[in-house]
Coordinates of C-alpha atoms in Angstrom, one line a residue:
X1 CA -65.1 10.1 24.7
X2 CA -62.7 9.2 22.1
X3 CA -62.9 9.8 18.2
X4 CA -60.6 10.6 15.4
X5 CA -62.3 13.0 13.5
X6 CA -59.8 13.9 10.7
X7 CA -57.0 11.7 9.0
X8 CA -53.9 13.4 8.1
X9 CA -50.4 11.3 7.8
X10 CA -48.6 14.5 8.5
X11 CA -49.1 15.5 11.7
X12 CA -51.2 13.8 14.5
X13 CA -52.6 16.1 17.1
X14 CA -54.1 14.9 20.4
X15 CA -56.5 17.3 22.0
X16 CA -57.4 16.3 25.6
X17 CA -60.0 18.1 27.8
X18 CA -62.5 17.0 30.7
X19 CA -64.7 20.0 29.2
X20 CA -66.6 18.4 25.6
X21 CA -67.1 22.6 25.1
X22 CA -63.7 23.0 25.0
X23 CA -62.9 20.0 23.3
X24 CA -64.9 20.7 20.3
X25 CA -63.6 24.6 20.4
X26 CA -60.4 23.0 19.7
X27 CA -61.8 20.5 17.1
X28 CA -63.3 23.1 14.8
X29 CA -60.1 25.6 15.1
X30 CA -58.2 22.8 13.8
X31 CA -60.0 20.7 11.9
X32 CA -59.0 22.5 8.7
X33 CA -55.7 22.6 8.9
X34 CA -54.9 19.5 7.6
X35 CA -53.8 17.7 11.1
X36 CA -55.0 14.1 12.1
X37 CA -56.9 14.6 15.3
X38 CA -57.3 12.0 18.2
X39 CA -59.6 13.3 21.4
X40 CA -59.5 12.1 24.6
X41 CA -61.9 13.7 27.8
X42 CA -59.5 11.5 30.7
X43 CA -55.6 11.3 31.4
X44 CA -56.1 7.7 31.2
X45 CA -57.8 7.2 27.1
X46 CA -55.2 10.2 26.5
X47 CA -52.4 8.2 27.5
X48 CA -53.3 5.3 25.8
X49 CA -53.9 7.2 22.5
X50 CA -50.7 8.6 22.8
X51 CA -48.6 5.2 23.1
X52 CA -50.7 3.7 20.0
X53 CA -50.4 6.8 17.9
X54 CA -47.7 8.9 19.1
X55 CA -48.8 12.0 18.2
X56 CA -46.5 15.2 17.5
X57 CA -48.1 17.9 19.7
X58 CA -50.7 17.2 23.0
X59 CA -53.3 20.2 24.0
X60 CA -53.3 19.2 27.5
X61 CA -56.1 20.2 29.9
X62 CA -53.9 20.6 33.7
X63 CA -57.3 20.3 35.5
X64 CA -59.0 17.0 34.9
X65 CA -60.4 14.5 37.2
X66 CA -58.9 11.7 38.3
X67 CA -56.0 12.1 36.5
X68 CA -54.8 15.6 36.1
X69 CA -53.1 17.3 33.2
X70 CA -49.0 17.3 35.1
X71 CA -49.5 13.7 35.9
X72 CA -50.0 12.6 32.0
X73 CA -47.2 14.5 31.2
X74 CA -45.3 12.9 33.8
X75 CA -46.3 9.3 32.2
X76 CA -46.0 10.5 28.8
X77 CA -42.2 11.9 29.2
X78 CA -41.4 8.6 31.4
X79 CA -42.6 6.5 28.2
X80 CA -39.9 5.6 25.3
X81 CA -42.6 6.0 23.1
X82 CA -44.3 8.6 23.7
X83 CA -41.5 11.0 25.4
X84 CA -40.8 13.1 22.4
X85 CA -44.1 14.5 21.9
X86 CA -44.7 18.2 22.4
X87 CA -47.2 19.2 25.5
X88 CA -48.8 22.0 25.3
X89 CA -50.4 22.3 28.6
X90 CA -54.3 24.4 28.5
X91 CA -55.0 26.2 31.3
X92 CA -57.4 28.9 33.1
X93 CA -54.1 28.9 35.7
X94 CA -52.3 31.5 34.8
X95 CA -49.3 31.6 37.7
X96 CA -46.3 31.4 37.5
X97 CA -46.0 28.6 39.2
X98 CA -48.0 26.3 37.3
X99 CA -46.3 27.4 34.5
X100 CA -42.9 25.9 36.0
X101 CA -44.1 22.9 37.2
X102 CA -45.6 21.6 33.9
X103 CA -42.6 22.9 32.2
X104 CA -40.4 21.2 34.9
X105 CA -42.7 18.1 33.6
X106 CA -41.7 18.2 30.3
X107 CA -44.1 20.6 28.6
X108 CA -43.5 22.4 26.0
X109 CA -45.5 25.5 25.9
X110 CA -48.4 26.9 27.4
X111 CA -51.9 28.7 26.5
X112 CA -53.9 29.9 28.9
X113 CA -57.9 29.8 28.7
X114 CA -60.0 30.6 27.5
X115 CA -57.0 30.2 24.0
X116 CA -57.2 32.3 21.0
X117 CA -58.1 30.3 17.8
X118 CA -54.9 31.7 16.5
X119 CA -52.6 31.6 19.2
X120 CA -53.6 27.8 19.2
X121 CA -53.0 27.1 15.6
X122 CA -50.0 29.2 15.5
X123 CA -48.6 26.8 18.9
X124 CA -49.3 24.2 17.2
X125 CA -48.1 24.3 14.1
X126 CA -44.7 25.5 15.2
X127 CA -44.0 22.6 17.9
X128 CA -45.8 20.2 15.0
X129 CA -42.3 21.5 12.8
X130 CA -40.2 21.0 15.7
X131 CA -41.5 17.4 16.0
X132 CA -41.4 16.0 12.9
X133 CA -37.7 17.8 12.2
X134 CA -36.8 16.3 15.8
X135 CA -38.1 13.0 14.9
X136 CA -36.7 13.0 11.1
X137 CA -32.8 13.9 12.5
X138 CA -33.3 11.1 15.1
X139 CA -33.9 8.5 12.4
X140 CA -31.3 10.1 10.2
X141 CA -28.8 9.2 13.7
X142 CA -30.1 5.9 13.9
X143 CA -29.8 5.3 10.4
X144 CA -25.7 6.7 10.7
X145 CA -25.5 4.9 13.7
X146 CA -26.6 1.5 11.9
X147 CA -24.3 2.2 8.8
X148 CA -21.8 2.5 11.5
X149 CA -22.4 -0.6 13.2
X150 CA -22.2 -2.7 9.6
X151 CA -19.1 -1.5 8.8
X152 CA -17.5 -2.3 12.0
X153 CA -19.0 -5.2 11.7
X154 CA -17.7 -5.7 8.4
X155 CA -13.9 -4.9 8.8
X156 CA -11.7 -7.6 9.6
X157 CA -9.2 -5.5 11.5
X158 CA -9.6 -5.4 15.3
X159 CA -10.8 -2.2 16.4
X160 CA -11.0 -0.8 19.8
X161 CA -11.7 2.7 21.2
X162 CA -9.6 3.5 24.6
X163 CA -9.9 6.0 26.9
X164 CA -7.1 8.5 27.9
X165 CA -6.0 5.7 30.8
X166 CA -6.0 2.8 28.2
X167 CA -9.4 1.0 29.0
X168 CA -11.3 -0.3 26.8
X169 CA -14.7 1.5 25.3
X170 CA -15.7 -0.1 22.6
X171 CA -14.3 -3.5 20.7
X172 CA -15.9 -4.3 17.3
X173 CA -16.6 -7.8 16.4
X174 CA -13.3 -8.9 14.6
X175 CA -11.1 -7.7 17.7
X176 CA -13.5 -10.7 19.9
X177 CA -12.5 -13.1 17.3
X178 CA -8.9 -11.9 17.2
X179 CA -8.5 -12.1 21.2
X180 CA -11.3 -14.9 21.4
X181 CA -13.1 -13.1 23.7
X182 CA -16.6 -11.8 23.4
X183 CA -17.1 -8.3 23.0
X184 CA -19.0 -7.3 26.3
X185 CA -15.8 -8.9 28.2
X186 CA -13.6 -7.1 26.5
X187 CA -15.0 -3.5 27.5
X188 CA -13.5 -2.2 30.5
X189 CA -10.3 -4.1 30.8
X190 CA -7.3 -2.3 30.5
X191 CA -6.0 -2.6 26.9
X192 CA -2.3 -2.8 28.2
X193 CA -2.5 -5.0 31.1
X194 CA -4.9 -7.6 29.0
X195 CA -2.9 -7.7 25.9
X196 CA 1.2 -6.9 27.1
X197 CA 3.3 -9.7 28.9
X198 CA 5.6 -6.6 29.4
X199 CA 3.1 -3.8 31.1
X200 CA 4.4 -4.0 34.4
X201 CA 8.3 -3.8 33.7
X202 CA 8.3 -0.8 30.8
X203 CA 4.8 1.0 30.8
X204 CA 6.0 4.3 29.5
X205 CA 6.9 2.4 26.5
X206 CA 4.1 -0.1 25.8
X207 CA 2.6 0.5 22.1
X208 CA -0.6 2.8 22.0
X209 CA 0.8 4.5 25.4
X210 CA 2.2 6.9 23.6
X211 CA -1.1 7.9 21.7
X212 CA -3.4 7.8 24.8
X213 CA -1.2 9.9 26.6
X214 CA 0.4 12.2 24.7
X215 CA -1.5 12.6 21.4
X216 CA 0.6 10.6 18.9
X217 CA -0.1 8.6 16.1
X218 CA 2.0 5.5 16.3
X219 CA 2.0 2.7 13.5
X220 CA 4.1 -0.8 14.8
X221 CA 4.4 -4.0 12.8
X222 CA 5.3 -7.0 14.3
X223 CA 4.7 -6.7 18.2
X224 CA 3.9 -9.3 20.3
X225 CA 0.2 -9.1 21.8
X226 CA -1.6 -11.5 24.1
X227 CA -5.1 -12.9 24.0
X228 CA -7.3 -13.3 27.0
X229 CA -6.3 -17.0 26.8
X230 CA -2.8 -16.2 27.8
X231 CA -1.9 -17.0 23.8
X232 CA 0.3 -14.9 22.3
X233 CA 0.6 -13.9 18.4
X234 CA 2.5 -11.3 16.3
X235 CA 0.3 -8.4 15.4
X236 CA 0.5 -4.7 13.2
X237 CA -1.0 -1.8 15.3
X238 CA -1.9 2.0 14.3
X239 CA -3.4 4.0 16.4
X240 CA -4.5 7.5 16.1
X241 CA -5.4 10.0 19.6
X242 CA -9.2 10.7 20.0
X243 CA -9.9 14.4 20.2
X244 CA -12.8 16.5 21.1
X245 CA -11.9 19.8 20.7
X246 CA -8.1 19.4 20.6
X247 CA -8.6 17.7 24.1
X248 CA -7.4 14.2 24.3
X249 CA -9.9 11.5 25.6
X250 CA -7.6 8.2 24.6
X251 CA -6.8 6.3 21.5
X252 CA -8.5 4.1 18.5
X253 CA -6.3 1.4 17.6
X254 CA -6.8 -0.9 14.6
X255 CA -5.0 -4.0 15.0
X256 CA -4.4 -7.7 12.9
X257 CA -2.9 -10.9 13.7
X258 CA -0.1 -11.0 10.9
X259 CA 0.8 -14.6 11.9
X260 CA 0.1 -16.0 8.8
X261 CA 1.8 -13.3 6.5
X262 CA 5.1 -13.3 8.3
X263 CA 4.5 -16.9 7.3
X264 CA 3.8 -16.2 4.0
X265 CA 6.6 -13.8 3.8
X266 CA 9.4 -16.6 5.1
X267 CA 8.3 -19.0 2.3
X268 CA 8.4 -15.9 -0.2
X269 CA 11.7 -15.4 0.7
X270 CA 12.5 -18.7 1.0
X271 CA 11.5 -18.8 -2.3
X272 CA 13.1 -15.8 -3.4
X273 CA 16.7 -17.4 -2.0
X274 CA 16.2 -20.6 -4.0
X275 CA 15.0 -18.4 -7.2
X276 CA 18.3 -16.5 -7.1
X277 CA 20.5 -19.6 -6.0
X278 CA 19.1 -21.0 -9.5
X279 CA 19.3 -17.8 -11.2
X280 CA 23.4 -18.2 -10.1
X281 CA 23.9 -21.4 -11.4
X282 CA 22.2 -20.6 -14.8
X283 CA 24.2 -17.6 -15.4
X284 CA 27.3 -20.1 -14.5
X285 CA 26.3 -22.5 -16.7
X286 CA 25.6 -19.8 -19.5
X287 CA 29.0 -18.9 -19.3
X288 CA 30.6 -22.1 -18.9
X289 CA 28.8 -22.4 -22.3
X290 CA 30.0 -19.3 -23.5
X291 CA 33.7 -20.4 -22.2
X292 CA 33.2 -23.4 -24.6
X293 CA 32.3 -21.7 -27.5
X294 CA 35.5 -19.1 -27.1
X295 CA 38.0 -22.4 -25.9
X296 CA 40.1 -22.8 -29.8
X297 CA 39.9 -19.1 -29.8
X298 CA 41.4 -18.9 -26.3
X299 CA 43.8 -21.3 -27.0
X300 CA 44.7 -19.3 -30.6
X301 CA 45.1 -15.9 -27.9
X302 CA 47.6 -17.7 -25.5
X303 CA 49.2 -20.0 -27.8
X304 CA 51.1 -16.7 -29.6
X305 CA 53.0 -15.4 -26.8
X306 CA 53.9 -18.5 -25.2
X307 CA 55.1 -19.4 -29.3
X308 CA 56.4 -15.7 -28.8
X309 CA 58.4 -16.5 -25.9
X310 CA 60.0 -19.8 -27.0
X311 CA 61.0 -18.1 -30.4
X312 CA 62.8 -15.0 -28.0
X313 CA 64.6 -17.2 -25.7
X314 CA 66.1 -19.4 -28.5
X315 CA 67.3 -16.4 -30.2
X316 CA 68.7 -15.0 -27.0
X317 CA 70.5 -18.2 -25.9
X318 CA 71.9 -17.9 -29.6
X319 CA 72.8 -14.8 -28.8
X320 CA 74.6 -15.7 -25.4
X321 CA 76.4 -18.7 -27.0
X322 CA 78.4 -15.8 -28.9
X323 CA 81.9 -15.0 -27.9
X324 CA 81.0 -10.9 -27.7
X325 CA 77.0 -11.2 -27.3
X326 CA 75.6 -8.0 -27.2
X327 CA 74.4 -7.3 -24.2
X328 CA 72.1 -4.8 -25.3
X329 CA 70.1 -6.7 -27.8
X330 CA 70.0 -9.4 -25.7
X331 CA 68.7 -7.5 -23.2
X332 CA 65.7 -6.1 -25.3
X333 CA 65.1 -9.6 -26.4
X334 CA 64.4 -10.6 -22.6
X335 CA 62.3 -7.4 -22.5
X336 CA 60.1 -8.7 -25.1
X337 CA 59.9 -12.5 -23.4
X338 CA 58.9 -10.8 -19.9
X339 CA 56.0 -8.3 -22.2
X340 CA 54.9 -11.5 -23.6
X341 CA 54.6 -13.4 -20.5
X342 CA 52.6 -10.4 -19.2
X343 CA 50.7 -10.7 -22.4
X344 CA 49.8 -14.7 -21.8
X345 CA 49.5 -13.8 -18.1
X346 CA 46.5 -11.2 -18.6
X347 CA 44.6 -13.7 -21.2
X348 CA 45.1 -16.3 -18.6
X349 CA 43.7 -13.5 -15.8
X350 CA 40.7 -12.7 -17.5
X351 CA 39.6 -16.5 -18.5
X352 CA 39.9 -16.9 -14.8
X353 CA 38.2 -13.9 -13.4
X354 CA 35.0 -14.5 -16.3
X355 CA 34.7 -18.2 -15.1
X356 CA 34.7 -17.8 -11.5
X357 CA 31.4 -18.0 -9.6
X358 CA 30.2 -14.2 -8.9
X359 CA 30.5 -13.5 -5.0
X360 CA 27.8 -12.7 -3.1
X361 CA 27.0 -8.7 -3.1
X362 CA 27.2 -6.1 -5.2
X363 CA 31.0 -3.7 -5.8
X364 CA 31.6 0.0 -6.9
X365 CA 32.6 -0.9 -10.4
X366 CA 34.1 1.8 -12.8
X367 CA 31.9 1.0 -16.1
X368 CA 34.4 2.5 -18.4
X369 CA 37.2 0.0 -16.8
X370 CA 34.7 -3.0 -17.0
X371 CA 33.3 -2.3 -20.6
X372 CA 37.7 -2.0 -21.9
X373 CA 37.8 -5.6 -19.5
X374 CA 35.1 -6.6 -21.9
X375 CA 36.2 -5.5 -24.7
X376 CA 39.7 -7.1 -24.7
X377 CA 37.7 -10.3 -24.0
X378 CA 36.3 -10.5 -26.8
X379 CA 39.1 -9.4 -29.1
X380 CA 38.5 -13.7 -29.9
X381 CA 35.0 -12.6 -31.1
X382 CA 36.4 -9.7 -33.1
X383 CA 38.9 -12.1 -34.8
X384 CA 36.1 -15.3 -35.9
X385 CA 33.7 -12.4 -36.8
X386 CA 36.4 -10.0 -38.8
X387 CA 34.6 -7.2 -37.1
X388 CA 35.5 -4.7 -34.7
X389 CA 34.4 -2.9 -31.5
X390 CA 34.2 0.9 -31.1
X391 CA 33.5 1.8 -27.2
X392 CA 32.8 5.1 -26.4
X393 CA 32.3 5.9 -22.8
X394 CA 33.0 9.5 -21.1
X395 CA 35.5 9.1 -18.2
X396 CA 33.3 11.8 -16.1
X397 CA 30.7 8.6 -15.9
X398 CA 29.4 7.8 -12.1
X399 CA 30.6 4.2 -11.0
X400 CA 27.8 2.0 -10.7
X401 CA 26.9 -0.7 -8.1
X402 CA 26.3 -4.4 -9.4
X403 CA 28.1 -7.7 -9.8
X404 CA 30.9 -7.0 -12.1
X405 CA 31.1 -10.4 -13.5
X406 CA 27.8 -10.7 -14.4
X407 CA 27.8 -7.6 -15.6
X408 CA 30.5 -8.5 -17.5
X409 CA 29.1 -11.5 -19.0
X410 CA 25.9 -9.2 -20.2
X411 CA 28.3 -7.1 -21.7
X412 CA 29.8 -10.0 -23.4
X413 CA 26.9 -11.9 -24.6
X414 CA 25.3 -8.6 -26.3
X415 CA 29.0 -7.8 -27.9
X416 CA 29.3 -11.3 -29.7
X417 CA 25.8 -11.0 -30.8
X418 CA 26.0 -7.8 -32.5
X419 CA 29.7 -9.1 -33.6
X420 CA 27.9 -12.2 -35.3
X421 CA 25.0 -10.0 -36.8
X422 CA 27.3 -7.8 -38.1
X423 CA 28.9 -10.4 -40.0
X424 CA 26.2 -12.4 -40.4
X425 CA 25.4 -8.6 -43.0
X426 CA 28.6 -8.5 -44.7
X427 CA 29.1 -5.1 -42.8
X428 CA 32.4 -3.7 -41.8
X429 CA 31.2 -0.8 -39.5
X430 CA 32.1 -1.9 -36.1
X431 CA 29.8 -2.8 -33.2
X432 CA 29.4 0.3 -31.2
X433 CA 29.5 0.4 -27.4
X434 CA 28.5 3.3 -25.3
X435 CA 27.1 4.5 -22.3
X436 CA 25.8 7.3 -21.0
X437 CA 24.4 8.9 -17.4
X438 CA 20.7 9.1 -17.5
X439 CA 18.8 11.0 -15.2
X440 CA 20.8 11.1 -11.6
X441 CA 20.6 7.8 -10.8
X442 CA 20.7 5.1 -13.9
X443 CA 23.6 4.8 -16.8
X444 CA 22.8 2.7 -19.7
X445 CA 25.1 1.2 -21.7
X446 CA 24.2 0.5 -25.4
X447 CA 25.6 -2.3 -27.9
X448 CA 24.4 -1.5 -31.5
X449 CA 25.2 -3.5 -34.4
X450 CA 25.1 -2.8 -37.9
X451 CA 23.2 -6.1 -39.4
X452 CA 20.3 -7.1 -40.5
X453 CA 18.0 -6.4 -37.4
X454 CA 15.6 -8.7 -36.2
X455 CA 12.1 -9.0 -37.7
X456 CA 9.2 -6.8 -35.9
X457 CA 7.7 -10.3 -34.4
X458 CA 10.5 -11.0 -32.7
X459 CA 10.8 -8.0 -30.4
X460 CA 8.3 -9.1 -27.9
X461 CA 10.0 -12.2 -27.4
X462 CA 13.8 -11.7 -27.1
X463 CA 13.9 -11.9 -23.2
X464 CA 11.8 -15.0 -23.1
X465 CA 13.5 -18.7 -22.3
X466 CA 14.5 -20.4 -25.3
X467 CA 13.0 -18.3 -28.0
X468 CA 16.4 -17.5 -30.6
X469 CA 16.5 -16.4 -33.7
X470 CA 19.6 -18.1 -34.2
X471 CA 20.3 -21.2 -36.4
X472 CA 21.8 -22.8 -33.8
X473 CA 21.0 -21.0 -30.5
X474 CA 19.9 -22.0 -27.3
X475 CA 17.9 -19.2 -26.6
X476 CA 18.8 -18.7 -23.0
X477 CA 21.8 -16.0 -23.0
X478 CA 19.2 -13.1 -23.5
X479 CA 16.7 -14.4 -21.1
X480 CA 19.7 -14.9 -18.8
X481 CA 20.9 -11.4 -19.5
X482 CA 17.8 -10.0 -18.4
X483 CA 17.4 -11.8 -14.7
X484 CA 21.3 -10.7 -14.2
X485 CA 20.1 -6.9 -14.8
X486 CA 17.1 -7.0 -13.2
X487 CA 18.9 -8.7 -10.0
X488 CA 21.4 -5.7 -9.9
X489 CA 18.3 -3.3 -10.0
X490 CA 18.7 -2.3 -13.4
X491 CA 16.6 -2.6 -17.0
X492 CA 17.4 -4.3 -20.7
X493 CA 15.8 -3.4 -23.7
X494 CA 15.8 -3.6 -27.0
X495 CA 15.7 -0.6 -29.4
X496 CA 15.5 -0.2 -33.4
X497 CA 17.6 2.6 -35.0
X498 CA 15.8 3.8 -37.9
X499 CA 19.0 3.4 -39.9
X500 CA 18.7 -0.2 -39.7
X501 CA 20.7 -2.8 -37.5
X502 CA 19.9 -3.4 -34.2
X503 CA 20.7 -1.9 -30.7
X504 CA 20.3 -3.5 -27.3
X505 CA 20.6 -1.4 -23.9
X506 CA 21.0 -2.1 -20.2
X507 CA 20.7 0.5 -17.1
X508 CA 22.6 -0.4 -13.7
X509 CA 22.6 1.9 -10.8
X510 CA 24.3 4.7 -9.9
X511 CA 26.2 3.7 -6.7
X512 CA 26.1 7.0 -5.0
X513 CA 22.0 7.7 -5.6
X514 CA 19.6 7.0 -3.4
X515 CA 16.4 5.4 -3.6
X516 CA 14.6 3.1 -6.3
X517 CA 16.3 1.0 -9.1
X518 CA 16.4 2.0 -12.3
X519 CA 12.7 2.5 -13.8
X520 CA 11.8 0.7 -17.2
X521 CA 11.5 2.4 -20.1
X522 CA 8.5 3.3 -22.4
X523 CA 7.1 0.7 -24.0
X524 CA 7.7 2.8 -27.0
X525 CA 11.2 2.2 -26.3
X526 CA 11.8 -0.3 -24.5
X527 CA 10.7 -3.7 -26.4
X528 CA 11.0 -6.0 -23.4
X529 CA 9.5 -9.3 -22.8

């Protein structure tokens, strides 16, 4: 006899019973309570409703022909599909024994005939919870167990899970592709012995050893690892211990073949070498140029003390040529040949030092002594421009560390263009130059002219290539100015002082601080292209 008597997608409840009296007992205490019943009157229809149905609870009759009620639960808990349900064996045997053996079986519960309508729905109803809350955190597991699986799947980083003695557990997909080795070959090799030339001469000291064994976390770049096919490759590791209640059962390590970045990063800097190389010989040119432009005035500077010197030494050989020279005149008038020759000496000095090629490196340079360098350089400037220069640096400023000449020829380039503005304005105030410490780390030096400033839609384009707002201009010593600061770690901006003119800044480091280069400013501040 088989029949489902009631539909209900809740709960499914098999009743099975060689007795149709108590079979329909059953039926009628249940029959209300909202269950889906099956019925089965043999161990063999009840096990077959069972696999097609997989109900949540089984009234189970022990004593049944043929097949009796221990041996379906036998089959029922030996079937995948049928091995969570709950038995709940029906009995007029009421010793102990029986009791132990079904439950050894894999019952659930027990009720002993003849059952109480009660007892029966009350069973029931609390191994029909059990069940369904049984069967709904199972599917939750698969489902976080499949979510799992695609993102392993999904990362491109090798992963494997080791035990404490370094074999391998578990391998995701990309670590097979990585090693080109399926997966299932993978597990159970020894992690260090399949991927180090080096494991037998150094173990102790094999990357990852240190995690399995001891319970570090250990992050290497650039190792050599080897693939099953005996190929080798440069790889970046980190691996983190695998705990279970702070006891140690290995290591997960994520790994990547980083052959074609350190690739990547040898043409970058490749690229980087040739960027500066060119950067060099622009800034060379630019003051090459700039040595051009300065060469009548140059020759103005050394022409008067060599014209100095000639006009001294004829007046002391006039002087010698004297029956009763005086010894003491003449020997100011040498005095003042040798301060001249110092004089023609120095201009001579700093054309030299200012056209040399920069070397390679950065120097401790005192800014105070650089900007005074600078300034007497450009005392040419101050004479074309009939303008003047007003530094103003605090001898208590940090030295800095950069490339004094190109620091230098920054300097320079933002004097003779405030120099030129200022004129350009019919102003007399003279171009100021100061510098201050800002912060620990940075000190900025500021050039600010009194002229005519430079019109709003100009600001955002000052540091770009061969954009000038000059008549004549190239438009390549700001843009040049800015790669020379930014290659000693510094900033340059541009800022407008509300009293009109114009005032450009650049920041170098501080040679004792530590850490990053100098930040850029706001934008509110900072108008930089």
């Amino acid at each position: 006899m088989t029949e489902v008597v009631s539909e209900n997608s809740e709960v499914t409840v098999l009743l099975v019973d060689d007795n149709p009296q108590n079979l329909k007992v059953l039926y009628e205490t249940l029959k209300d309570k909202g269950y889906r019943l099956l019925i089965a009157n043999e161990g063999e229809k009840a096990l077959d409703l069972a696999h097609r149905h997989q109900p949540e609870v089984i009234l189970l009759d022990i004593m049944m022909p043929e097949m009796d009620g221990y041996e379906v639960c036998e089959r029922l808990k030996a079937d995948p599909e049928t091995a969570d349900c709950a038995v709940v064996f029906l009995s007029a045997l009421d010793d102990l024994q029986a009791k132990v053996k079904g439950f050894s079986l894999g019952g659930a519960d027990y009720i002993s005939k003849p059952f109480q309508s009660l007892e029966v729905i009350a069973r029931v109803k609390t191994h029909a919870r059990v069940i369904r809350l049984e069967r709904e955190l199972q599917a939750r597991n698969r489902e976080l167990q499949g979510d799992q699986t695609r993102i392993l799947n999904s990362i491109s980083e090798g992963i494997y899970g080791l035990d404490e003695n370094g074999v391998i557990e578990f391998a995701n997909p990309a670590a097979a592709e990585i090693m080109r080795c399926p997966v299932e070959e993978l597990i159970g090799r020894n992690f260090f012995e399949a991927h180090f030339a080096t494991c037998g001469e150094c173990p102790d000291k094999l990357p990852v050893q240190t995690t399995c064994c001891q319970g570090m976390a250990e992050s290497q770049r650039n190792i050599r690892m080897v693939r099953m096919d005996g190929s080798g490759f440069p790889a970046e590791y980190r691996s983190t211990p695998k705990l279970d209640n702070d006891e140690l059962h290995g290591a997960v390590v994520v790994f990547r073949d980083i052959t074609a970045e350190l690739e990547n990063e040898a043409a970058l800097e490749e690229a980087r070498e040739l960027v500066q190389e060119q950067r060099d010989q622009l800034a060379h040119a630019s003051r090459l140029t700039t040595m051009g432009e300065m060469a009548a005035g140059f020759a103005h500077e050394v022409n008067q003390p060599l014209t100095a010197i000639t006009n001294y030494a004829r007046v002391s050989k006039r002087m010698m040529s004297k029956e009763n020279p005086d010894l003491g005149l003449l020997g100011e008038t040498l005095d003042k040949i040798e301060a001249q020759s110092h004089r023609a000496s120095e201009i001579i000095r700093r054309i030299r030092r200012f056209m040399k090629k920069p070397a390679t490196g950065k120097e401790v340079i005192s800014v105070p002594a650089l900007l005074e360098d600078t300034r007497q350089f450009a005392e040419v400037d101050m004479r074309n421009n009939e303008g003047g220069i007003e530094l103003s640096v605090p001898d208590s400023l940090p030295d800095v560390a950069a490339d004094p000449i190109q620091v230098q020829q920054v300097a320079l380039n933002l004097i003779r263009n405030a120099l030129e503005a200022t004129r350009s304005a019919d102003a007399s105030t003279p171009v100021e130059v100061t510098a201050e410490l800002v912060g620990s780390s940075c000190v900025r030096v500021r050039v600010r002219d009194h002229g005519i400033g430079l019109p709003v839609d100009a600001e955002d384009k000052l540091f770009l290539p061969f954009y000038t707002t000059k008549d004549e201009g190239m438009g390549i010593g700001l843009a040049t100015c800015r790669s020379l600061i930014q290659a000693q770690g510094g900033d340059i901006g541009f800022e407008r002082p509300e009293d009109g003119g114009a005032c450009f800044y650049f920041t170098l480091p501080v040679a004792s601080a530590d850490g990053a280069p100098c930040a850029p400013e706001s934008a509110s501040n900072a108008r930089e292209a």
